[in-house]
Amino acid sequence: MSHEQHTERFFAHGVENYGTFHGNYLNFGLWEQGITDYVQAAEHLFTRVAEKIGLGEQSQQLDVACGMGTQSLFFMRKFRPAFIHALDLTSKHIEAAKSRNLYPNVSYQVGNACALPFPDSSFTHVTSIEGPVNFNTREKFFREAYRVL
């Protein structure tokens, strides 16, 4: 079994049981002073990343390892990029993301972060929150992210 198959199997296990837990977020959050709630910490992390990279209305974003899509919806709601294409290795995550998508300019697909299925220069921004720890390898992912930017 490949690294990707092991990863997909691990993250697919129990999706139906944890799919709505913690507001559907799948990250550790950014717990700075005054933050005592998990959802607030998760959204604080996304806000910090989006502000650091200058995500905005002209952005064409690729969100890699998007989980069940909640972070993509947050980015769209708060920063309103022109579009977000979200990718995750776990098909059950993508199914959940598609079922709760509220925006016509947000799309989801199953895919490998280390072999991105997009042409060169397709995006202005690439985000990947905590997912790269599972990629085989991070070096391949960063090479691919640079290529599609």
Tab-separated table of C-alpha atoms in Angstrom:
chain	number	residue	atom	x	y	z
A	1	MET	CA	0.000	0.000	0.000
A	2	SER	CA	1.379	3.443	-0.923
A	3	HIS	CA	1.969	6.316	1.486
A	4	GLU	CA	-1.013	8.130	-0.032
A	5	GLN	CA	-3.277	5.098	0.390
A	6	HIS	CA	-2.252	4.768	4.056
A	7	THR	CA	-2.899	8.474	4.616
A	8	GLU	CA	-6.289	8.389	2.902
A	9	ARG	CA	-7.301	5.310	4.879
A	10	PHE	CA	-6.258	6.919	8.167
A	11	PHE	CA	-8.172	10.162	7.565
A	12	ALA	CA	-11.250	8.447	6.092
A	13	HIS	CA	-11.726	6.319	9.197
A	14	GLY	CA	-14.649	7.639	11.225
A	15	VAL	CA	-15.495	10.692	9.091
A	16	GLU	CA	-19.162	9.970	9.615
A	17	ASN	CA	-18.600	10.228	13.386
A	18	TYR	CA	-16.476	13.378	13.592
A	19	GLY	CA	-17.805	15.257	10.584
A	20	THR	CA	-19.614	17.919	12.613
A	21	PHE	CA	-17.369	17.993	15.671
A	22	HIS	CA	-15.693	21.359	16.428
A	23	GLY	CA	-17.482	23.197	13.646
A	24	ASN	CA	-16.039	20.752	11.075
A	25	TYR	CA	-12.516	22.175	11.469
A	26	LEU	CA	-9.575	19.760	11.323
A	27	ASN	CA	-6.605	21.766	12.643
A	28	PHE	CA	-4.961	22.581	15.950
A	29	GLY	CA	-5.825	26.276	15.816
A	30	LEU	CA	-3.815	29.295	16.883
A	31	TRP	CA	-4.337	29.798	20.595
A	32	GLU	CA	-3.139	33.298	21.336
A	33	GLN	CA	-3.977	35.276	24.467
A	34	GLY	CA	-7.691	35.569	25.088
A	35	ILE	CA	-8.728	32.696	22.816
A	36	THR	CA	-10.437	29.970	24.808
A	37	ASP	CA	-12.712	28.371	22.208
A	38	TYR	CA	-11.559	25.825	19.617
A	39	VAL	CA	-13.573	27.238	16.681
A	40	GLN	CA	-12.261	30.717	17.480
A	41	ALA	CA	-8.683	29.345	17.549
A	42	ALA	CA	-9.171	27.524	14.233
A	43	GLU	CA	-10.550	30.624	12.546
A	44	HIS	CA	-7.803	32.752	14.087
A	45	LEU	CA	-5.228	30.474	12.446
A	46	PHE	CA	-6.896	30.822	9.032
A	47	THR	CA	-7.194	34.580	9.435
A	48	ARG	CA	-3.517	34.922	10.340
A	49	VAL	CA	-2.433	32.865	7.314
A	50	ALA	CA	-4.764	34.689	4.907
A	51	GLU	CA	-3.627	38.102	6.126
A	52	LYS	CA	0.064	37.142	5.895
A	53	ILE	CA	-0.288	36.049	2.261
A	54	GLY	CA	-2.545	38.929	1.239
A	55	LEU	CA	-5.569	36.813	0.328
A	56	GLY	CA	-8.291	39.011	-1.147
A	57	GLU	CA	-10.881	39.574	-3.839
A	58	GLN	CA	-8.423	39.216	-6.744
A	59	SER	CA	-6.957	35.959	-5.384
A	60	GLN	CA	-7.200	32.675	-7.227
A	61	GLN	CA	-6.629	30.241	-4.389
A	62	LEU	CA	-5.674	26.598	-4.264
A	63	ASP	CA	-6.465	25.141	-0.827
A	64	VAL	CA	-4.518	21.883	-0.456
A	65	ALA	CA	-5.503	19.328	2.204
A	66	CYS	CA	-8.800	21.161	2.628
A	67	GLY	CA	-10.312	18.515	4.891
A	68	MET	CA	-14.097	18.653	4.779
A	69	GLY	CA	-14.023	22.083	3.154
A	70	THR	CA	-14.824	24.189	6.186
A	71	GLN	CA	-11.612	26.197	5.923
A	72	SER	CA	-12.296	26.956	2.248
A	73	LEU	CA	-15.749	28.226	3.166
A	74	PHE	CA	-14.199	30.386	5.887
A	75	PHE	CA	-11.668	31.846	3.435
A	76	MET	CA	-14.475	32.618	0.982
A	77	ARG	CA	-16.762	34.151	3.586
A	78	LYS	CA	-14.086	36.338	5.204
A	79	PHE	CA	-11.632	37.146	2.368
A	80	ARG	CA	-13.787	36.650	-0.762
A	81	PRO	CA	-11.162	35.433	-3.244
A	82	ALA	CA	-12.229	35.298	-6.911
A	83	PHE	CA	-12.296	31.515	-6.604
A	84	ILE	CA	-11.032	28.683	-4.457
A	85	HIS	CA	-10.173	25.288	-5.827
A	86	ALA	CA	-9.833	22.913	-2.877
A	87	LEU	CA	-8.069	19.566	-2.982
A	88	ASP	CA	-7.835	16.700	-0.504
A	89	LEU	CA	-6.539	13.140	-0.699
A	90	THR	CA	-9.479	11.742	1.277
A	91	SER	CA	-12.541	11.127	-0.867
A	92	LYS	CA	-14.872	11.092	2.170
A	93	HIS	CA	-13.644	14.589	3.046
A	94	ILE	CA	-14.360	15.807	-0.481
A	95	GLU	CA	-17.848	14.243	-0.417
A	96	ALA	CA	-18.604	16.098	2.836
A	97	ALA	CA	-17.143	19.348	1.459
A	98	LYS	CA	-19.234	19.180	-1.702
A	99	SER	CA	-22.402	18.487	0.294
A	100	ARG	CA	-22.014	21.662	2.361
A	101	ASN	CA	-20.596	24.016	-0.266
A	102	LEU	CA	-22.468	27.321	-0.407
A	103	TYR	CA	-20.504	29.118	-3.135
A	104	PRO	CA	-20.437	28.630	-6.914
A	105	ASN	CA	-16.807	29.822	-7.036
A	106	VAL	CA	-15.568	27.147	-4.601
A	107	SER	CA	-14.886	23.699	-6.039
A	108	TYR	CA	-13.544	20.502	-4.507
A	109	GLN	CA	-11.710	17.499	-5.865
A	110	VAL	CA	-9.748	14.492	-4.697
A	111	GLY	CA	-6.075	14.808	-5.494
A	112	ASN	CA	-2.468	14.330	-4.449
A	113	ALA	CA	-0.672	17.403	-3.081
A	114	CYS	CA	2.634	16.136	-4.463
A	115	ALA	CA	1.293	15.752	-8.022
A	116	LEU	CA	-1.100	18.681	-8.409
A	117	PRO	CA	-3.458	18.199	-11.376
A	118	PHE	CA	-3.211	21.812	-12.575
A	119	PRO	CA	-1.203	23.599	-15.250
A	120	ASP	CA	1.665	25.916	-14.383
A	121	SER	CA	0.705	29.375	-13.103
A	122	SER	CA	-2.925	28.450	-12.338
A	123	PHE	CA	-3.192	30.232	-8.973
A	124	THR	CA	-2.117	33.402	-7.203
A	125	HIS	CA	-2.197	31.798	-3.743
A	126	VAL	CA	-1.690	28.283	-2.374
A	127	THR	CA	-2.661	27.431	1.188
A	128	SER	CA	-2.214	24.217	3.097
A	129	ILE	CA	-3.009	24.336	6.789
A	130	GLU	CA	-1.288	21.552	8.719
A	131	GLY	CA	-1.685	19.076	5.826
A	132	PRO	CA	1.957	19.095	4.670
A	133	VAL	CA	3.046	17.028	7.664
A	134	ASN	CA	1.339	14.092	5.903
A	135	PHE	CA	2.699	14.702	2.393
A	136	ASN	CA	5.179	12.385	0.703
A	137	THR	CA	7.253	14.541	0.637
A	138	ARG	CA	6.922	18.152	1.707
A	139	GLU	CA	9.697	18.990	-0.747
A	140	LYS	CA	7.611	17.596	-3.628
A	141	PHE	CA	4.583	19.552	-2.437
A	142	PHE	CA	6.496	22.833	-2.234
A	143	ARG	CA	7.889	22.234	-5.719
A	144	GLU	CA	4.362	21.618	-7.009
A	145	ALA	CA	2.935	24.628	-5.156
A	146	TYR	CA	5.605	26.858	-6.670
A	147	ARG	CA	4.870	25.449	-10.121
A	148	VAL	CA	1.133	26.228	-9.983
A	149	LEU	CA	1.689	29.746	-8.612
